């Protein structure tokens, strides 16, 4: 055995070990972070009534929240790939804490926008670094690790309807202030994560240095760029649909089924909770059956369900919402891992690009769908939105998992 192998073997053994404690903590903080973000769309029915906001204005609030993450997440990822900053995690959540306090007491539309920008900035810092922590703690189970991390976020988002029904409806806008406590808890947990992250960096840097000495810097080929573009298009379709459901479907079923706000939020909760379960199971399924296969089934499997959803009774809609949420979101963590393995060594950049793009496309979708709802009506907009998962046919053009491994070995 060579001297370099003797040095690297203990390091590899540490790298291969899955650190479940860290995965559970980062998943929990992701839940807390995204439950705070969920307060924003959860407040839409409240703000529409109390401030008389239009669907377009509500779309711009969602845009302000998400576009900061879209722009900043890849930037944060690029910077931290070169200069990792473990304590950026608690600093980001502190920004979120200030944002949620501002949201609770904002007297007008302008200050609401400013407040959600602070929340968006905190999210932009948290997500790529949180994904890096999950990758570092994954060992050989990268799909499972990303699922644990991402299911925390999706579970937090799924809490939005319950937040509306149990907190915001009785307490109004000021009820958002309670989530400053949630943010403070998340900051404390992330301080612990930051210390673990700092220690792990020493080991990770040793491995990367040896790999670069042996293989040199990796260049990104044209084929990889094309594949990455296809992944981003798939995220585009999924994000527009999820964003549209989260921001406007409650209004649709209130209008079509004569539901109350609480009843509508329960339907939305079922959709988002099923999505959280789909996110969790998608990673382990990808570890076993392949990432491309899970992405394909996720997108095309959801397409017929989303197409018929606007035409069914409330009882059937409830069942379809659960099935659609589970199937469509099963690819959420998988697309992140696919991109990270497509471009090894750019963990934060790929996480920021894929997850950040998901927020960004959701932001753009919120504005477009809000405008269409004002222009052509909510029913027609929901129907057009239901066709988005058909774009999943592009999955056929992605390299298989085996080919992806060969591309990485070149």
Short mmCIF file of N, CA, C and O in Angstrom, two decimals, residues 338-404:
data_model
loop_
_atom_site.label_atom_id
_atom_site.label_comp_id
_atom_site.label_asym_id
_atom_site.label_seq_id
_atom_site.Cartn_x
_atom_site.Cartn_y
_atom_site.Cartn_z
N UNK A 338 -28.61 14.49 -8.43
CA UNK A 338 -28.21 14.27 -9.83
C UNK A 338 -27.27 15.39 -10.29
O UNK A 338 -26.22 15.14 -10.89
N UNK A 339 -27.64 16.63 -10.00
CA UNK A 339 -26.81 17.78 -10.39
C UNK A 339 -25.47 17.77 -9.66
O UNK A 339 -24.43 18.07 -10.25
N UNK A 340 -25.49 17.42 -8.37
CA UNK A 340 -24.24 17.40 -7.60
C UNK A 340 -23.29 16.32 -8.12
O UNK A 340 -22.07 16.52 -8.14
N UNK A 341 -23.82 15.19 -8.55
CA UNK A 341 -22.97 14.14 -9.09
C UNK A 341 -22.59 14.42 -10.55
O UNK A 341 -21.58 13.92 -11.04
N UNK A 342 -23.39 15.24 -11.21
CA UNK A 342 -23.07 15.64 -12.58
C UNK A 342 -21.84 16.53 -12.61
O UNK A 342 -21.00 16.44 -13.51
N UNK A 343 -21.71 17.40 -11.59
CA UNK A 343 -20.56 18.31 -11.50
C UNK A 343 -19.92 18.15 -10.11
O UNK A 343 -20.14 18.96 -9.21
N UNK A 344 -19.13 17.09 -9.91
CA UNK A 344 -18.52 16.85 -8.59
C UNK A 344 -17.60 18.01 -8.19
O UNK A 344 -16.97 18.64 -9.02
N UNK A 345 -17.56 18.26 -6.89
CA UNK A 345 -16.71 19.33 -6.39
C UNK A 345 -17.39 20.69 -6.35
O UNK A 345 -16.83 21.65 -5.83
N UNK A 346 -18.61 20.77 -6.89
CA UNK A 346 -19.37 22.02 -6.89
C UNK A 346 -20.68 21.81 -6.12
O UNK A 346 -21.76 22.11 -6.61
N UNK A 347 -20.55 21.28 -4.92
CA UNK A 347 -21.72 20.88 -4.15
C UNK A 347 -22.63 22.07 -3.85
O UNK A 347 -23.83 22.04 -4.08
N UNK A 348 -22.05 23.15 -3.34
CA UNK A 348 -22.85 24.32 -3.01
C UNK A 348 -23.42 25.00 -4.23
O UNK A 348 -24.58 25.44 -4.24
N UNK A 349 -22.62 25.07 -5.31
CA UNK A 349 -23.09 25.70 -6.54
C UNK A 349 -24.28 24.95 -7.11
O UNK A 349 -25.29 25.56 -7.51
N UNK A 350 -24.19 23.62 -7.18
CA UNK A 350 -25.28 22.83 -7.74
C UNK A 350 -26.52 22.86 -6.85
O UNK A 350 -27.64 22.92 -7.34
N UNK A 351 -26.31 22.83 -5.54
CA UNK A 351 -27.46 22.94 -4.63
C UNK A 351 -28.11 24.31 -4.79
O UNK A 351 -29.34 24.42 -4.85
N UNK A 352 -27.28 25.35 -4.85
CA UNK A 352 -27.83 26.69 -5.01
C UNK A 352 -28.54 26.86 -6.33
O UNK A 352 -29.59 27.51 -6.41
N UNK A 353 -28.00 26.24 -7.39
CA UNK A 353 -28.60 26.37 -8.71
C UNK A 353 -29.92 25.61 -8.79
O UNK A 353 -30.92 26.13 -9.30
N UNK A 354 -29.95 24.37 -8.29
CA UNK A 354 -31.16 23.56 -8.42
C UNK A 354 -32.25 23.99 -7.44
O UNK A 354 -33.38 24.25 -7.84
N UNK A 355 -31.89 24.09 -6.16
CA UNK A 355 -32.89 24.51 -5.18
C UNK A 355 -33.21 26.00 -5.35
O UNK A 355 -34.36 26.42 -5.28
N UNK A 356 -32.16 26.79 -5.61
CA UNK A 356 -32.38 28.22 -5.83
C UNK A 356 -33.23 28.47 -7.05
O UNK A 356 -34.11 29.34 -7.05
N UNK A 357 -32.99 27.70 -8.10
CA UNK A 357 -33.81 27.85 -9.30
C UNK A 357 -35.25 27.46 -9.01
O UNK A 357 -36.18 28.06 -9.55
N UNK A 358 -35.43 26.45 -8.17
CA UNK A 358 -36.79 26.05 -7.82
C UNK A 358 -37.54 27.23 -7.19
O UNK A 358 -38.70 27.51 -7.53
N UNK A 359 -36.87 27.95 -6.28
CA UNK A 359 -37.48 29.14 -5.69
C UNK A 359 -37.69 30.22 -6.74
O UNK A 359 -38.72 30.88 -6.79
N UNK A 360 -36.68 30.41 -7.59
CA UNK A 360 -36.76 31.46 -8.59
C UNK A 360 -37.85 31.23 -9.61
O UNK A 360 -38.60 32.14 -9.97
N UNK A 361 -37.95 29.99 -10.08
CA UNK A 361 -39.01 29.68 -11.03
C UNK A 361 -40.38 29.76 -10.36
O UNK A 361 -41.37 30.17 -10.97
N UNK A 362 -40.42 29.39 -9.09
CA UNK A 362 -41.66 29.57 -8.34
C UNK A 362 -42.03 31.03 -8.22
O UNK A 362 -43.20 31.42 -8.31
N UNK A 363 -41.00 31.89 -8.04
CA UNK A 363 -41.23 33.33 -7.94
C UNK A 363 -41.78 33.88 -9.24
O UNK A 363 -42.78 34.62 -9.25
N UNK A 364 -41.13 33.53 -10.35
CA UNK A 364 -41.62 34.00 -11.65
C UNK A 364 -43.01 33.44 -11.93
O UNK A 364 -43.89 34.15 -12.43
N UNK A 365 -43.19 32.17 -11.58
CA UNK A 365 -44.50 31.56 -11.77
C UNK A 365 -45.59 32.24 -10.97
O UNK A 365 -46.72 32.39 -11.44
N UNK A 366 -45.26 32.68 -9.76
CA UNK A 366 -46.24 33.37 -8.93
C UNK A 366 -46.74 34.65 -9.58
O UNK A 366 -47.94 34.95 -9.58
N UNK A 367 -45.82 35.41 -10.17
CA UNK A 367 -46.20 36.65 -10.84
C UNK A 367 -47.04 36.37 -12.08
O UNK A 367 -48.09 36.96 -12.30
N UNK A 368 -46.55 35.43 -12.91
CA UNK A 368 -47.26 35.11 -14.15
C UNK A 368 -48.65 34.54 -13.86
O UNK A 368 -49.65 34.94 -14.46
N UNK A 369 -48.71 33.59 -12.93
CA UNK A 369 -49.99 32.97 -12.61
C UNK A 369 -50.94 33.95 -11.93
O UNK A 369 -52.15 33.93 -12.15
N UNK A 370 -50.40 34.84 -11.08
CA UNK A 370 -51.23 35.87 -10.48
C UNK A 370 -51.80 36.81 -11.53
O UNK A 370 -52.99 37.16 -11.50
N UNK A 371 -50.95 37.20 -12.50
CA UNK A 371 -51.42 38.08 -13.58
C UNK A 371 -52.47 37.38 -14.43
O UNK A 371 -53.50 37.97 -14.78
N UNK A 372 -52.21 36.10 -14.77
CA UNK A 372 -53.19 35.36 -15.58
C UNK A 372 -54.51 35.20 -14.84
O UNK A 372 -55.59 35.27 -15.45
N UNK A 373 -54.45 35.00 -13.52
CA UNK A 373 -55.68 34.86 -12.74
C UNK A 373 -56.51 36.13 -12.79
O UNK A 373 -57.74 36.08 -12.88
N UNK A 374 -55.85 37.29 -12.72
CA UNK A 374 -56.57 38.55 -12.86
C UNK A 374 -57.07 38.76 -14.28
O UNK A 374 -58.13 39.37 -14.50
N UNK A 375 -56.32 38.26 -15.28
CA UNK A 375 -56.63 38.54 -16.69
C UNK A 375 -57.69 37.61 -17.27
O UNK A 375 -58.68 38.07 -17.87
N UNK A 376 -57.50 36.29 -17.08
CA UNK A 376 -58.41 35.33 -17.73
C UNK A 376 -59.25 34.54 -16.72
O UNK A 376 -60.10 33.74 -17.13
N UNK A 377 -59.00 34.73 -15.45
CA UNK A 377 -59.76 34.02 -14.44
C UNK A 377 -58.98 32.89 -13.81
O UNK A 377 -58.07 32.31 -14.43
N UNK A 378 -59.33 32.57 -12.59
CA UNK A 378 -58.61 31.56 -11.82
C UNK A 378 -58.78 30.16 -12.41
O UNK A 378 -57.83 29.38 -12.47
N UNK A 379 -59.99 29.83 -12.85
CA UNK A 379 -60.26 28.47 -13.36
C UNK A 379 -59.40 28.16 -14.58
O UNK A 379 -58.80 27.08 -14.67
N UNK A 380 -59.34 29.10 -15.52
CA UNK A 380 -58.54 28.89 -16.73
C UNK A 380 -57.06 28.81 -16.40
O UNK A 380 -56.32 28.03 -17.01
N UNK A 381 -56.62 29.59 -15.43
CA UNK A 381 -55.20 29.57 -15.04
C UNK A 381 -54.83 28.23 -14.41
O UNK A 381 -53.77 27.66 -14.72
N UNK A 382 -55.68 27.70 -13.56
CA UNK A 382 -55.42 26.40 -12.94
C UNK A 382 -55.36 25.32 -13.99
O UNK A 382 -54.52 24.40 -13.93
N UNK A 383 -56.21 25.40 -15.00
CA UNK A 383 -56.19 24.41 -16.08
C UNK A 383 -54.87 24.46 -16.85
O UNK A 383 -54.24 23.43 -17.11
N UNK A 384 -54.43 25.66 -17.24
CA UNK A 384 -53.16 25.79 -17.97
C UNK A 384 -51.99 25.28 -17.13
O UNK A 384 -51.08 24.61 -17.64
N UNK A 385 -52.04 25.58 -15.85
CA UNK A 385 -50.98 25.16 -14.94
C UNK A 385 -50.91 23.63 -14.86
O UNK A 385 -49.82 23.05 -14.71
N UNK A 386 -52.05 22.96 -14.98
CA UNK A 386 -52.09 21.50 -14.83
C UNK A 386 -51.34 20.77 -15.94
O UNK A 386 -51.06 19.58 -15.81
N UNK A 387 -51.02 21.47 -17.03
CA UNK A 387 -50.33 20.83 -18.15
C UNK A 387 -48.80 20.83 -17.99
O UNK A 387 -48.10 20.17 -18.76
N UNK A 388 -48.29 21.55 -17.00
CA UNK A 388 -46.84 21.71 -16.85
C UNK A 388 -46.06 20.40 -16.68
O UNK A 388 -44.97 20.25 -17.25
N UNK A 389 -46.56 19.41 -15.89
CA UNK A 389 -45.76 18.19 -15.71
C UNK A 389 -45.48 17.41 -16.99
O UNK A 389 -44.60 16.54 -17.01
N UNK A 390 -46.21 17.72 -18.09
CA UNK A 390 -45.95 17.02 -19.35
C UNK A 390 -44.53 17.29 -19.83
O UNK A 390 -43.94 16.48 -20.57
N UNK A 391 -43.95 18.42 -19.40
CA UNK A 391 -42.56 18.72 -19.77
C UNK A 391 -41.62 17.63 -19.28
O UNK A 391 -40.48 17.51 -19.76
N UNK A 392 -42.07 16.81 -18.36
CA UNK A 392 -41.26 15.70 -17.85
C UNK A 392 -40.80 14.73 -18.92
O UNK A 392 -39.90 13.91 -18.67
N UNK A 393 -41.37 14.81 -20.11
CA UNK A 393 -40.93 13.92 -21.21
C UNK A 393 -39.46 14.15 -21.54
O UNK A 393 -38.78 13.27 -22.08
N UNK A 394 -38.93 15.33 -21.17
CA UNK A 394 -37.51 15.62 -21.40
C UNK A 394 -36.59 14.70 -20.61
O UNK A 394 -35.40 14.59 -20.93
N UNK A 395 -37.12 14.04 -19.59
CA UNK A 395 -36.30 13.14 -18.77
C UNK A 395 -35.69 12.02 -19.62
O UNK A 395 -34.62 11.51 -19.29
N UNK A 396 -36.37 11.63 -20.70
CA UNK A 396 -35.84 10.57 -21.56
C UNK A 396 -34.46 10.92 -22.13
O UNK A 396 -33.69 10.03 -22.49
N UNK A 397 -34.17 12.21 -22.22
CA UNK A 397 -32.90 12.65 -22.81
C UNK A 397 -31.77 12.79 -21.79
O UNK A 397 -30.64 13.11 -22.15
N UNK A 398 -32.06 12.55 -20.50
CA UNK A 398 -31.01 12.59 -19.49
C UNK A 398 -30.13 11.35 -19.57
O UNK A 398 -30.63 10.25 -19.85
N UNK A 399 -28.83 11.47 -19.31
CA UNK A 399 -27.97 10.28 -19.24
C UNK A 399 -28.42 9.37 -18.10
O UNK A 399 -28.89 9.84 -17.05
N UNK A 400 -28.30 8.08 -18.31
CA UNK A 400 -28.62 7.12 -17.25
C UNK A 400 -27.64 7.27 -16.10
O UNK A 400 -26.59 7.92 -16.23
N UNK A 401 -27.95 6.65 -14.97
CA UNK A 401 -27.05 6.71 -13.83
C UNK A 401 -25.69 6.10 -14.16
O UNK A 401 -24.65 6.59 -13.71
N UNK A 402 -25.70 5.01 -14.96
CA UNK A 402 -24.46 4.37 -15.33
C UNK A 402 -23.60 5.29 -16.20
O UNK A 402 -22.39 5.42 -16.02
N UNK A 403 -24.25 5.96 -17.14
CA UNK A 403 -23.53 6.88 -18.01
C UNK A 403 -23.02 8.09 -17.23
O UNK A 403 -21.94 8.61 -17.48
N UNK A 404 -23.83 8.51 -16.24
CA UNK A 404 -23.41 9.63 -15.39
C UNK A 404 -22.13 9.27 -14.63
O UNK A 404 -21.22 10.10 -14.52
#
